[in-house]
Coordinates of C-alpha atoms in Angstrom, one line a residue:
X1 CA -115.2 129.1 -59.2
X2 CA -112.9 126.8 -61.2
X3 CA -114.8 122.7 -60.7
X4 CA -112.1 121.0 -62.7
X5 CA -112.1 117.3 -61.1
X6 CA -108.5 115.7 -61.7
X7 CA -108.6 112.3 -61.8
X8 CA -105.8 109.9 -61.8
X9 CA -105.4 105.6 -61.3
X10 CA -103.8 104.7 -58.2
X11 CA -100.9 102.0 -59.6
X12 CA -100.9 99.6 -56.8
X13 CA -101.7 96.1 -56.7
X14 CA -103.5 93.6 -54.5
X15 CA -103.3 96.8 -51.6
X16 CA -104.4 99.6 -49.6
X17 CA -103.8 103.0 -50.6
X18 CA -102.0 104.4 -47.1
X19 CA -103.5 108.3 -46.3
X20 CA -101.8 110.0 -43.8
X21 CA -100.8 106.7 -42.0
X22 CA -104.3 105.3 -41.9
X23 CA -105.9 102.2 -44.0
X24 CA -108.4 103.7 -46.3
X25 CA -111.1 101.3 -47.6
X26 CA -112.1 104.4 -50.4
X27 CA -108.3 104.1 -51.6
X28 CA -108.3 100.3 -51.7
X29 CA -107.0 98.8 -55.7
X30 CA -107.1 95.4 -56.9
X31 CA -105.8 93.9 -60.1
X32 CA -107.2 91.2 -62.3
X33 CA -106.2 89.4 -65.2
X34 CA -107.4 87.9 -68.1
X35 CA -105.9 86.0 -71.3
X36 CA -107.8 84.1 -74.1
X37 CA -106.9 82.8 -77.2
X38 CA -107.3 85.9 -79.0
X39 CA -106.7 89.3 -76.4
X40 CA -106.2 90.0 -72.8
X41 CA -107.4 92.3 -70.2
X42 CA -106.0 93.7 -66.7
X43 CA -108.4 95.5 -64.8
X44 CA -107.0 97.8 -62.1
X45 CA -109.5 99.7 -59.8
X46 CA -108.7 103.2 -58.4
X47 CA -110.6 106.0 -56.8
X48 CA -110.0 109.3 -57.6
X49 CA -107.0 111.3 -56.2
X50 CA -107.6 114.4 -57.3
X51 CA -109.3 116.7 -57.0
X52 CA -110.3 120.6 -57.5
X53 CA -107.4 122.3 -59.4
X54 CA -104.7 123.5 -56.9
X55 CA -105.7 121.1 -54.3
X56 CA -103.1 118.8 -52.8
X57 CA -105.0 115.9 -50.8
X58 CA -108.4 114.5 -51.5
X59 CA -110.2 113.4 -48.0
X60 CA -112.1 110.6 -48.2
X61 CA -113.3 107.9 -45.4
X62 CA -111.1 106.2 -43.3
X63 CA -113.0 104.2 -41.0
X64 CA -114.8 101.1 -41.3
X65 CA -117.4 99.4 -42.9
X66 CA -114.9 98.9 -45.8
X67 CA -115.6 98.3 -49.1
X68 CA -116.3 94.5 -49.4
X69 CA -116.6 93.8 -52.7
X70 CA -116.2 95.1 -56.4
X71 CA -118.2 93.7 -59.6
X72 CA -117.2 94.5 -62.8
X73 CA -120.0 94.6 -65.3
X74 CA -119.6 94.5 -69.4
X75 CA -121.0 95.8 -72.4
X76 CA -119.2 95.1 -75.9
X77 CA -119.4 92.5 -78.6
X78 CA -121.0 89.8 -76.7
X79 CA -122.6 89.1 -73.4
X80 CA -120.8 88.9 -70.7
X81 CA -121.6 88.2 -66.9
X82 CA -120.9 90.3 -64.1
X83 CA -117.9 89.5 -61.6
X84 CA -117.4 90.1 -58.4
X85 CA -114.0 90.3 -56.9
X86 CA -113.5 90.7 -53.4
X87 CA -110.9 92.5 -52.2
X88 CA -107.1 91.2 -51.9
X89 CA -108.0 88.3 -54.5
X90 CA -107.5 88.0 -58.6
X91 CA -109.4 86.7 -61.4
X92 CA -109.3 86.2 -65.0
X93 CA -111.3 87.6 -67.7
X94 CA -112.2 86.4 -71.5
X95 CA -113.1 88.9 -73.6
X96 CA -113.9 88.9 -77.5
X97 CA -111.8 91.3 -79.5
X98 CA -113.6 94.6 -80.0
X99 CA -114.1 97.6 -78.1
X100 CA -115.7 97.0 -74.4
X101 CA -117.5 99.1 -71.8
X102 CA -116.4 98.1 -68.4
X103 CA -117.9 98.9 -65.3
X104 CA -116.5 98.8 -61.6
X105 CA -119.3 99.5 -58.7
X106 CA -118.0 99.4 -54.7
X107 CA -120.4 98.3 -52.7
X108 CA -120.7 98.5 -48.4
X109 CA -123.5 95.8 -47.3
X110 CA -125.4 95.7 -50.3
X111 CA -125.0 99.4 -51.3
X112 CA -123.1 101.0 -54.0
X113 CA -120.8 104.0 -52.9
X114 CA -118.4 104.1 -55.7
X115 CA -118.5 103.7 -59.6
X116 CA -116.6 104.1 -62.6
X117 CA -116.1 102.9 -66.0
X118 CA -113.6 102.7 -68.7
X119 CA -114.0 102.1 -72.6
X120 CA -110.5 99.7 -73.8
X121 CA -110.5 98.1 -77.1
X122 CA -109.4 94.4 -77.1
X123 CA -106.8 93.4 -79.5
X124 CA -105.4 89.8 -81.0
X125 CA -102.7 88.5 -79.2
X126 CA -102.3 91.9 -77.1
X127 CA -102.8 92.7 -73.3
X128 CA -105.1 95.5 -73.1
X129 CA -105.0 97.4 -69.5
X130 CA -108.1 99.1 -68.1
X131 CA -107.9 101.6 -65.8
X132 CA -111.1 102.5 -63.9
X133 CA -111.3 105.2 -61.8
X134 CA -114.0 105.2 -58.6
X135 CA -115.9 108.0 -57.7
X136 CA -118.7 108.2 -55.2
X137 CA -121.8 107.0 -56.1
X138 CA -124.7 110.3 -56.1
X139 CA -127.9 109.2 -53.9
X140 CA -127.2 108.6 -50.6
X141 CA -125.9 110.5 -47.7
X142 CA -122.9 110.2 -45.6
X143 CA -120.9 112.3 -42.9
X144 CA -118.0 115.0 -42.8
X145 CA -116.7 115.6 -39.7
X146 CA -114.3 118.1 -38.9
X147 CA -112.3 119.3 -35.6
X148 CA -110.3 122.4 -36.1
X149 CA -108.6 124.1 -33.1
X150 CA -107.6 127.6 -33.6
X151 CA -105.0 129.5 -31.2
X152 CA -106.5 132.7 -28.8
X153 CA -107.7 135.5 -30.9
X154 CA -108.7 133.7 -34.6
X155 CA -111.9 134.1 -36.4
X156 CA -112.3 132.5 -39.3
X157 CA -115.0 130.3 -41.2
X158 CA -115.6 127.0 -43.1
X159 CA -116.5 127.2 -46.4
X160 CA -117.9 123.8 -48.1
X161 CA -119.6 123.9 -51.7
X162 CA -120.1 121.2 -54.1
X163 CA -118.3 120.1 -57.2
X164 CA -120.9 122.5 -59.4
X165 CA -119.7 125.4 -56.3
X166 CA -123.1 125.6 -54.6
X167 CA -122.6 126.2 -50.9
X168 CA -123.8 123.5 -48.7
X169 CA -126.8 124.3 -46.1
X170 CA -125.6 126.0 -43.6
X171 CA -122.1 127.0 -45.3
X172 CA -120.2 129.3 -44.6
X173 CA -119.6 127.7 -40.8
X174 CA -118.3 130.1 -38.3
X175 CA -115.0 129.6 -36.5
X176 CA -113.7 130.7 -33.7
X177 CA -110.4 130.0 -31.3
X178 CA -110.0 127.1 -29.3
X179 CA -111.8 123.8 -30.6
X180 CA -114.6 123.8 -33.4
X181 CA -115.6 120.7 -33.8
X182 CA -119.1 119.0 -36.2
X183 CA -120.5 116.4 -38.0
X184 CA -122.0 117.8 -41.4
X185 CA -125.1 115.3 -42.9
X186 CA -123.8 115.5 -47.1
X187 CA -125.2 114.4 -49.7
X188 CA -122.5 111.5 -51.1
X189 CA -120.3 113.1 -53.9
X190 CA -117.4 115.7 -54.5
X191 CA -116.8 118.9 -52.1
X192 CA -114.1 121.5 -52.1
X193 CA -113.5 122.6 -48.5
X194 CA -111.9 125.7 -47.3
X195 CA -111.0 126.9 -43.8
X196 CA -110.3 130.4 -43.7
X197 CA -108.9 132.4 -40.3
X198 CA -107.1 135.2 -39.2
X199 CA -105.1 136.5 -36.6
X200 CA -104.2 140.3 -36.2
X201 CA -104.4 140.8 -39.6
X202 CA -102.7 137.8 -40.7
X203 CA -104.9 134.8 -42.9
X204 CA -103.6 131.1 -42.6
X205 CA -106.2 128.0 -44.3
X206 CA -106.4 125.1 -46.2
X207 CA -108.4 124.1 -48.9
X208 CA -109.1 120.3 -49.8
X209 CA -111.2 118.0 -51.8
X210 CA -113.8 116.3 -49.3
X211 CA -115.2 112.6 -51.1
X212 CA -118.6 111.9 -49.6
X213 CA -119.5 107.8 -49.8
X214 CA -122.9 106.8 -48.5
X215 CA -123.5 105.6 -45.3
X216 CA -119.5 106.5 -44.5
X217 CA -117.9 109.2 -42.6
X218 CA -115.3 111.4 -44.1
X219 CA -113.2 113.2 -41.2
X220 CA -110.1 116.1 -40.8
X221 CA -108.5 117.5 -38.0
X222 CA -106.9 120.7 -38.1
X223 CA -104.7 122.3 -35.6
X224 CA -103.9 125.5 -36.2
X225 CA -100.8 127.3 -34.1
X226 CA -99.2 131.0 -34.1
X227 CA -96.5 129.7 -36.8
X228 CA -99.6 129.8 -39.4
X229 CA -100.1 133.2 -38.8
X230 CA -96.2 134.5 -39.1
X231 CA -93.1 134.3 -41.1
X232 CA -91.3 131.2 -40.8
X233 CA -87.9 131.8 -41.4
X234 CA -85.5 128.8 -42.7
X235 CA -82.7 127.9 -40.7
X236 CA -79.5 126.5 -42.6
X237 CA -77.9 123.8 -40.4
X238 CA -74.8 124.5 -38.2
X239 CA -74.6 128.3 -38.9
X240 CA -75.9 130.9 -35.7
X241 CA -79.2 132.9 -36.8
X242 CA -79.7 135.9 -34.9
X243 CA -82.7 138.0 -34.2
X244 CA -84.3 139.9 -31.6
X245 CA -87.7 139.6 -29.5
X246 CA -89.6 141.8 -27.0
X247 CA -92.0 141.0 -24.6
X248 CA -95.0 139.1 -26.0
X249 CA -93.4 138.1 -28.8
X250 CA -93.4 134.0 -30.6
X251 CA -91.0 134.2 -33.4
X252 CA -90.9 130.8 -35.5
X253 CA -88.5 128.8 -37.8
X254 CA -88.2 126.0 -40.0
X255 CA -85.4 123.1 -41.2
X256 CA -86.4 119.9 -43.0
X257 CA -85.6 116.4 -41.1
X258 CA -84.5 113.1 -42.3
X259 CA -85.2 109.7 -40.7
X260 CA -83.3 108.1 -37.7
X261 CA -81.4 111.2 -37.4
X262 CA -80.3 112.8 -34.3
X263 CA -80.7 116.9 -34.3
X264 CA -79.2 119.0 -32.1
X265 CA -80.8 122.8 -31.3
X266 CA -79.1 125.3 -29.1
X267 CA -79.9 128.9 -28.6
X268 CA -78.2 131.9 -26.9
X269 CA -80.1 134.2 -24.4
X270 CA -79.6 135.5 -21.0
X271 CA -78.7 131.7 -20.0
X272 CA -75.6 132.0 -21.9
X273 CA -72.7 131.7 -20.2
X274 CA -70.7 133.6 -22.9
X275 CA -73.2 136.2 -22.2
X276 CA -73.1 137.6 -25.9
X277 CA -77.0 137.7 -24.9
X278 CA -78.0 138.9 -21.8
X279 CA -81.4 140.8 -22.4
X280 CA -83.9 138.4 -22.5
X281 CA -84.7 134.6 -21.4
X282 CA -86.3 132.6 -24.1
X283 CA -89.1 129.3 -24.0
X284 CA -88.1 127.4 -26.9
X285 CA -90.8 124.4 -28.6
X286 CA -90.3 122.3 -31.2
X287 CA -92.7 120.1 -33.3
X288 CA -93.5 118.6 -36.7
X289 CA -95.3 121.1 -39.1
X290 CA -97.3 118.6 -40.7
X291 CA -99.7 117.6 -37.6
X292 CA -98.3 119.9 -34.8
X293 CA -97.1 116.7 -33.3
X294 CA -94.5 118.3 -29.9
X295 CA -90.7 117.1 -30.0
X296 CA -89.7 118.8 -27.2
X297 CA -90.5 121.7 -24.9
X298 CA -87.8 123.3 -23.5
X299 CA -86.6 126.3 -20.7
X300 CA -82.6 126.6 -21.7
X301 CA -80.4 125.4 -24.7
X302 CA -77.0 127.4 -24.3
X303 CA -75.9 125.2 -21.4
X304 CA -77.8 121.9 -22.4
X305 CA -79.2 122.0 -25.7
X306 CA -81.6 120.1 -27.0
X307 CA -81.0 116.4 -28.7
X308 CA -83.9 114.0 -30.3
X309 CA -84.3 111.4 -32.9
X310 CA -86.8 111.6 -35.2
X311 CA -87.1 107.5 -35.7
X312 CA -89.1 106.7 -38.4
X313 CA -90.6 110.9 -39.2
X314 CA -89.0 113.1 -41.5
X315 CA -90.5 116.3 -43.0
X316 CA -90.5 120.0 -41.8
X317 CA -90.0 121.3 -38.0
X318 CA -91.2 124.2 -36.6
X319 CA -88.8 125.7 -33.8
X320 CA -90.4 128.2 -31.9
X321 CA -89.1 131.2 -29.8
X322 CA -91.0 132.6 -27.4
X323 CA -90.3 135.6 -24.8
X324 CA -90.0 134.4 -21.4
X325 CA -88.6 137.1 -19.3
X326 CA -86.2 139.6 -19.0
X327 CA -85.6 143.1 -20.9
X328 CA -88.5 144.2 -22.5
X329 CA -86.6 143.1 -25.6
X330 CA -83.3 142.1 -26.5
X331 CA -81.4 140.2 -29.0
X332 CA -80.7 136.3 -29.4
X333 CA -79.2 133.9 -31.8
X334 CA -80.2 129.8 -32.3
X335 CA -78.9 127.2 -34.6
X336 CA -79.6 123.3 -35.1
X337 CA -77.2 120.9 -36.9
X338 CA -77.1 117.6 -37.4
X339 CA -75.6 115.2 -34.6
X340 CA -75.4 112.4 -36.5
X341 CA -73.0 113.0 -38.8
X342 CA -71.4 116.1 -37.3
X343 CA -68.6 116.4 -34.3
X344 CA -70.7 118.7 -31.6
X345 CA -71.8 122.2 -33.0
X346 CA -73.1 123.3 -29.3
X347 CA -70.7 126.2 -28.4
X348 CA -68.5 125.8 -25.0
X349 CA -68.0 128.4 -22.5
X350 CA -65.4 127.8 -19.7
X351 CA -67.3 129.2 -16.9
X352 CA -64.7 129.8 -14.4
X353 CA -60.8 128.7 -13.4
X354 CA -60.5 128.7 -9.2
X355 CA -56.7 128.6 -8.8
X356 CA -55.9 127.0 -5.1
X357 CA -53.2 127.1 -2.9
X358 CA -52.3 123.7 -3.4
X359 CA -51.8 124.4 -5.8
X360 CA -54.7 123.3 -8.2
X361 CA -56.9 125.1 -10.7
X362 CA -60.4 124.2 -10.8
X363 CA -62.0 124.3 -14.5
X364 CA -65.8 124.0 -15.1
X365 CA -67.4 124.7 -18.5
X366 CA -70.9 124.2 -19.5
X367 CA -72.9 120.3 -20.3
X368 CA -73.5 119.8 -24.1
X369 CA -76.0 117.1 -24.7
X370 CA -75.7 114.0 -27.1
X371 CA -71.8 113.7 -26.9
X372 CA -68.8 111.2 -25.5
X373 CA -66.9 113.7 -23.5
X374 CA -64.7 117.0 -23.4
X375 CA -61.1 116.9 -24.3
X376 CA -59.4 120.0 -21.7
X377 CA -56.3 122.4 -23.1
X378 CA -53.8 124.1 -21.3
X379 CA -50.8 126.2 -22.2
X380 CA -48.9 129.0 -20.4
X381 CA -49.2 131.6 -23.6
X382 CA -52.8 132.8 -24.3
X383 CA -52.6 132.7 -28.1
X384 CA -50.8 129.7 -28.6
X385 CA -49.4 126.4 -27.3
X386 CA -52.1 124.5 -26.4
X387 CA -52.0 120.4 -25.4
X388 CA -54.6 118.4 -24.3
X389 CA -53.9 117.7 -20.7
X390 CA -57.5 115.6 -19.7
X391 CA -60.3 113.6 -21.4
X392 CA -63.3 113.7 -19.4
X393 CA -66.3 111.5 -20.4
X394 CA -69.7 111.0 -19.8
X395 CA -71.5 114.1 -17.7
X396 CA -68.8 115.7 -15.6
X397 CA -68.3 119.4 -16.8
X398 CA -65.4 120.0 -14.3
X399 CA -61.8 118.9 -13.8
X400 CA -59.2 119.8 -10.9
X401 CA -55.2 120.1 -12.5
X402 CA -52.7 119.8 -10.0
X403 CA -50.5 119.7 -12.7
X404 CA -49.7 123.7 -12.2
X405 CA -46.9 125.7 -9.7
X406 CA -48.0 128.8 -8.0
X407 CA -47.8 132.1 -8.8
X408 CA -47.7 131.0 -13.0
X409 CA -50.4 131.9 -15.0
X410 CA -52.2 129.0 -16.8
X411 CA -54.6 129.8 -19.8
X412 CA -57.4 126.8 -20.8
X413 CA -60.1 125.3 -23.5
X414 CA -62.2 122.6 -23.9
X415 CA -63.9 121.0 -27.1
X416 CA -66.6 118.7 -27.1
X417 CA -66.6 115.2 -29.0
X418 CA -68.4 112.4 -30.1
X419 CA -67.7 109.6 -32.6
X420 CA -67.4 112.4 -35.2
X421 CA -64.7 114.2 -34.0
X422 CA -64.1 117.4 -32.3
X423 CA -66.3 120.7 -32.1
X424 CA -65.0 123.8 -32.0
X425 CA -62.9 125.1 -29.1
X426 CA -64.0 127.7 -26.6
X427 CA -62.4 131.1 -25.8
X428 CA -59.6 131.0 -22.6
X429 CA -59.9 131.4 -19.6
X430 CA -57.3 131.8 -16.7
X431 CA -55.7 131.6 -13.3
X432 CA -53.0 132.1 -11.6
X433 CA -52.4 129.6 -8.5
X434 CA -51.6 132.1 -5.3
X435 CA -48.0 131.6 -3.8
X436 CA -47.9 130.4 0.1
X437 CA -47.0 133.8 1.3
X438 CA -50.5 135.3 0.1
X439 CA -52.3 132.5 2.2
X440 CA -53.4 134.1 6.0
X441 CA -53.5 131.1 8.8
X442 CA -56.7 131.5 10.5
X443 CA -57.1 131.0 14.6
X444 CA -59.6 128.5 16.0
X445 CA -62.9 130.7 17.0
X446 CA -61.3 134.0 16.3
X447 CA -62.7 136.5 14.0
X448 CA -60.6 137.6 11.2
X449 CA -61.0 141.2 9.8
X450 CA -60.1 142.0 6.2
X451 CA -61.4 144.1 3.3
X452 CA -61.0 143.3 -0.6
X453 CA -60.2 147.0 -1.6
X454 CA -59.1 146.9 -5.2
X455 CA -61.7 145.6 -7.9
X456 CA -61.2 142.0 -8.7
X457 CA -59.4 140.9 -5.9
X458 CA -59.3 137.9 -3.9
X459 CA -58.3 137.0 -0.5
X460 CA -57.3 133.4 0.9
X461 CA -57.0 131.5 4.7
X462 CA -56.2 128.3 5.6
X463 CA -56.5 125.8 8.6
X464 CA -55.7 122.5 9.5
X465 CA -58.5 119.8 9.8
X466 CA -58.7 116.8 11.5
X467 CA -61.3 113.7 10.4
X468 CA -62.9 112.8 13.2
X469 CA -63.8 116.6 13.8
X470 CA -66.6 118.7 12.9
X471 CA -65.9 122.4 11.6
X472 CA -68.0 125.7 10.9
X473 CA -66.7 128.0 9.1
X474 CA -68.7 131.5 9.4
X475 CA -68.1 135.4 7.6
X476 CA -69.5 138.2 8.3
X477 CA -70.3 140.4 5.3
X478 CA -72.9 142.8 3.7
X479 CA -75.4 140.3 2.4
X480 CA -77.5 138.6 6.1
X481 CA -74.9 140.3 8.0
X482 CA -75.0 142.2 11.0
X483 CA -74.9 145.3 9.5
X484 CA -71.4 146.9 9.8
X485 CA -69.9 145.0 6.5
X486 CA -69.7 146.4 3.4
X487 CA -68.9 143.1 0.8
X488 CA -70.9 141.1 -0.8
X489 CA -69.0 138.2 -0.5
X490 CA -68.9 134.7 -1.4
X491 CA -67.1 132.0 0.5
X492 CA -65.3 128.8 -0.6
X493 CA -63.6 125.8 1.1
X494 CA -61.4 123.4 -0.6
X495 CA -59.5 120.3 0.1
X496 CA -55.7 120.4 0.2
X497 CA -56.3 118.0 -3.7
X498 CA -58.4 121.3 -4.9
X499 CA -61.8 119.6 -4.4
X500 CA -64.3 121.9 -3.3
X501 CA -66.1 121.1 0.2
X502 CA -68.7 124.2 -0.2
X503 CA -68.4 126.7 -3.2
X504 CA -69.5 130.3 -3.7
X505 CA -71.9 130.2 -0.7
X506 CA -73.0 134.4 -0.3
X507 CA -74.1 134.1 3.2
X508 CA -72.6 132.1 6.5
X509 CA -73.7 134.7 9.4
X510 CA -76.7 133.7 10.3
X511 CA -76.3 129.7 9.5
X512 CA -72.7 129.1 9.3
X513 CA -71.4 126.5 6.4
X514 CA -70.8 123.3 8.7
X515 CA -68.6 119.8 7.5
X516 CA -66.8 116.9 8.6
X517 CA -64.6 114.0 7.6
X518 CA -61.4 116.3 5.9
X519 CA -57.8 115.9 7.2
X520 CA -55.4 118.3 6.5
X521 CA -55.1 121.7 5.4
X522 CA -58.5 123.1 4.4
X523 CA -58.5 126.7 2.1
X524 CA -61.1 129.7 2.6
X525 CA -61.7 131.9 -0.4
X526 CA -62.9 134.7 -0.2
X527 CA -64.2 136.7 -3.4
X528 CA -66.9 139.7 -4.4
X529 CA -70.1 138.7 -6.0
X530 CA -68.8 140.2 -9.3
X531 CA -65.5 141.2 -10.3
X532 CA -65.9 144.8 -9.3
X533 CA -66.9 144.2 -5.5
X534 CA -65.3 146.0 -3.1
X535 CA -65.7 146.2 0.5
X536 CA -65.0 144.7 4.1
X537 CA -65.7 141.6 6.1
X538 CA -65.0 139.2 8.5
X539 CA -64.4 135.7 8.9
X540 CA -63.1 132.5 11.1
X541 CA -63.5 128.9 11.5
X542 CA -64.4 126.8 14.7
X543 CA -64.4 123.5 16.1
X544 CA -68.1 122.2 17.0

């Protein structure tokens, strides 16, 4: 084994070395300076960065006591006297020309934990810089303790071995899923440290340099999730990635986040209303690769997708897709994009035009989260001639146009928007207000019979309401009826402005749908479950 030590200074001044978002005393620096007659010296004091070759991130204590103070000690042309600098304060040194020895020591209490020296040669009327570089002091003892969860399934181990690649007592440590968690007693100095798992064949670690200081404690947390174990595939923002999942499956992805941006991520499954999808449901997660930190977990992102800010975070995600029902398998697409910058990349789906008699149609389409509003289209031609007859803001996802004459065919899309413009619009939909002469009056308590015969077909009935009555309106068909229907039907009541009173209610035998408070003419539709239902019913309204 390779136990090349890199070391490098640490170039700040007067401050604390920030690890992984925590003050650490064993990465602290000071500067002093010093200027005589003849030469100068700046002292800057470091501890070691680096490390075993190949290693990106040296551990080293992060938790109090700190270091309280630093003395520099000479040796060189002349006798010189120690100084002690305490942290976040300066001072000057006179040195003779020549060629000097200096020594930084770290001390905790009254004991030395870190050391280092460098050899500088002082020069007339120059400004000489010494870097020294600390590195913990060999003698004492001082604690590594670790935590590392592992998902169901891993074994694995824990490898520590010194900077000469002895194993430490005890070492190789065994790990297993769920939490592992221990305090190791070390002598203080250098350790590589390497935790080693797999999962159904599959390997996932990390390897680090472990600094020991004595009397300290040195700790790491590890969580370890399925995305360690797989293929992360990298999703490119705004564009549909499509794969397919069975039953037990987690499939995982990756895109890189900036700051104080707003991220937008949809998918496509069974949930989606353009039904490109309709095998399998998915659980979708997301959350920061770097600590497994969650952003969101989430059921369905056709209809709503998901919207966050990462505030001050930036660095890789992990999405995660997860089988959740459905098929056995099936396939699914997802996509993120940037909704910040970007008009709405969420695709829209009008989910269904209800002409009425009024005539009205009723448009509902599916909510997009994050933006202003939907801008609604209409035209007469299905291909072309478009205009944008509403703007609906905020939540609402439906709109009634009275704006339309019966028996004409009306074709419509709608866009979201935010302050970045326009998304994308979605594919038409239809229908066709019914002319008068298709609408059947109904009679107060009598039963209706009638039968949708031809796939697709719908059937309407009106009545005329008063407001200080109540009404039930009740149907007789396959679904909770009594047994001599053969529709499964849904029922639906709207106002004589196209505003729905109930809506797609499939049964009213047994517990009739019941209202109050409408004047005027009140409309019954009467529809199949699906487009191909056929069959018969029955149906009336009553005064209570």
């Amino acid at each position: 084994m390779k136990n090349i030590i890199k070391t490098r200074c640490l170039n700040l001044l007067l401050g604390i070395l920030i690890l992984a978002g925590c003050s650490n005393p064993a990465l602290e620096q000071i500067e002093t300076s010093a200027r005589t007659g003849t030469g100068a010296v700046s002292v800057r004091i470091g501890t070691v960065e680096g490390q075993f070759e190949d290693v990106a991130r040296t551990l080293a204590p992060v938790a109090p006591p700190e270091f309280l103070r630093y003395t520099l000690t000479f040796s060189g042309p002349e006798e010189h006297e120690a100084v002690d600098i305490t942290f976040g304060t300066s001072a000057s040194l006179e040195l003779a020309v020549g060629e000097w020895t200096i020594t930084a020591t770290a001390y905790t209490d009254e004991t030395a934990v870190a050391q280092g020296s460098v050899t500088v040669t002082v020069h007339t009327g120059s400004n000489t810089p010494a870097n020294i570089i600390l590195t913990p002091v060999s003698g004492g003892t001082g604690t590594f303790s670790y935590s590392i969860d592992a998902p169901t399934g891993v074994t694995g181990t824990l490898v520590v071995v010194t900077a000469e690649g002895v194993a430490v007592s005890g070492s190789p440590f065994t790990l297993t899923e769920g939490p592992n968690v221990d305090n190791l007693s070390l002598s203080s100095g250098q350790y590589l440290m390497s935790v080693r798992l797999t999962l159904d064949g599959k390997a996932a670690g990390r390897t680090e340099a472990v600094h020991i200081y004595s009397d300290m404690t040195t700790s790491v947390e590890y969580r370890f999730t399925g995305h360690d174990f797989s293929e992360i595939v990298n999703l490119v923002a705004g564009e549909w990635q499509d794969g397919t999942i069975s039953s037990g499956d987690e499939l995982y992805y990756r895109f890189t986040a900036a700051t104080e941006t707003d991220y937008t991520i949809t998918w496509d499954d069974y949930y989606g209303t353009k039904n490109d999808y309709p095998y399998v449901v998915l659980r979708v997660d997301a959350y920061w690769e770097a600590d497994n930190t969650s952003i969101f977990t989430y059921g369905y992102g056709y209809e709503a997708p998901k919207t966050f800010n990462t505030g001050s975070n930036s660095g890789n995600i992990i999405v995660r897709v997860e089988y959740d029902g459905g098929y056995d398998s099936g396939p699914y697409a997802i996509k993120y994009y940037d909704s910040t910058s970007l008009p709405p990349q969420g695709s829209m789906t009008i989910s269904s035009v209800v002409a009425t008699p009024v005539p009205a149609c009723v448009i509902s389409w599916n909510y997009v989260n994050g933006v202003t509003g939907y801008r609604l289209y209409r035209s007469t031609n299905l291909d072309s001639g478009y205009t944008e007859i509403a703007d609906i803001t905020g939540y609402y996802t439906s709109y009634t146009d009275t704006g339309v004459s019966a028996g004409t065919t009306y074709y419509y899309k709608v866009a979201a928007y935010n302050a970045n413009g326009e998304g994308e619009l979605s594919s038409a939909m239809s229908g066709t207000p019914p002319d008068s002469s298709a609408i059947i009056a109904l009679t107060d308590g009598e039963w209706l019979h009638d039968e949708i015969a031809t796939s697709g077909d719908i059937k309407w009935y009106s009545f005329i309401a008063s407001e200080g009555t109540s009404y039930q309106v009740q149907w007789n068909a396959r679904f909770y009826g009594d047994g001599t229907k053969t529709l499964y039907a849904n029922v639906s009541a709207f106002q004589a402005d196209g505003s729905y009173i109930f809506h797609e209610i499939d049964s009213g035998w047994t517990s009739p749908e019941t209202f109050s408070g409408v004047s005027g003419t009140v409309y019954l539709l009467v529809q199949g479950w699906s487009l191909g239902d056929t069959g018969t019913y029955a149906i009336k309204y009553a005064q209570e």
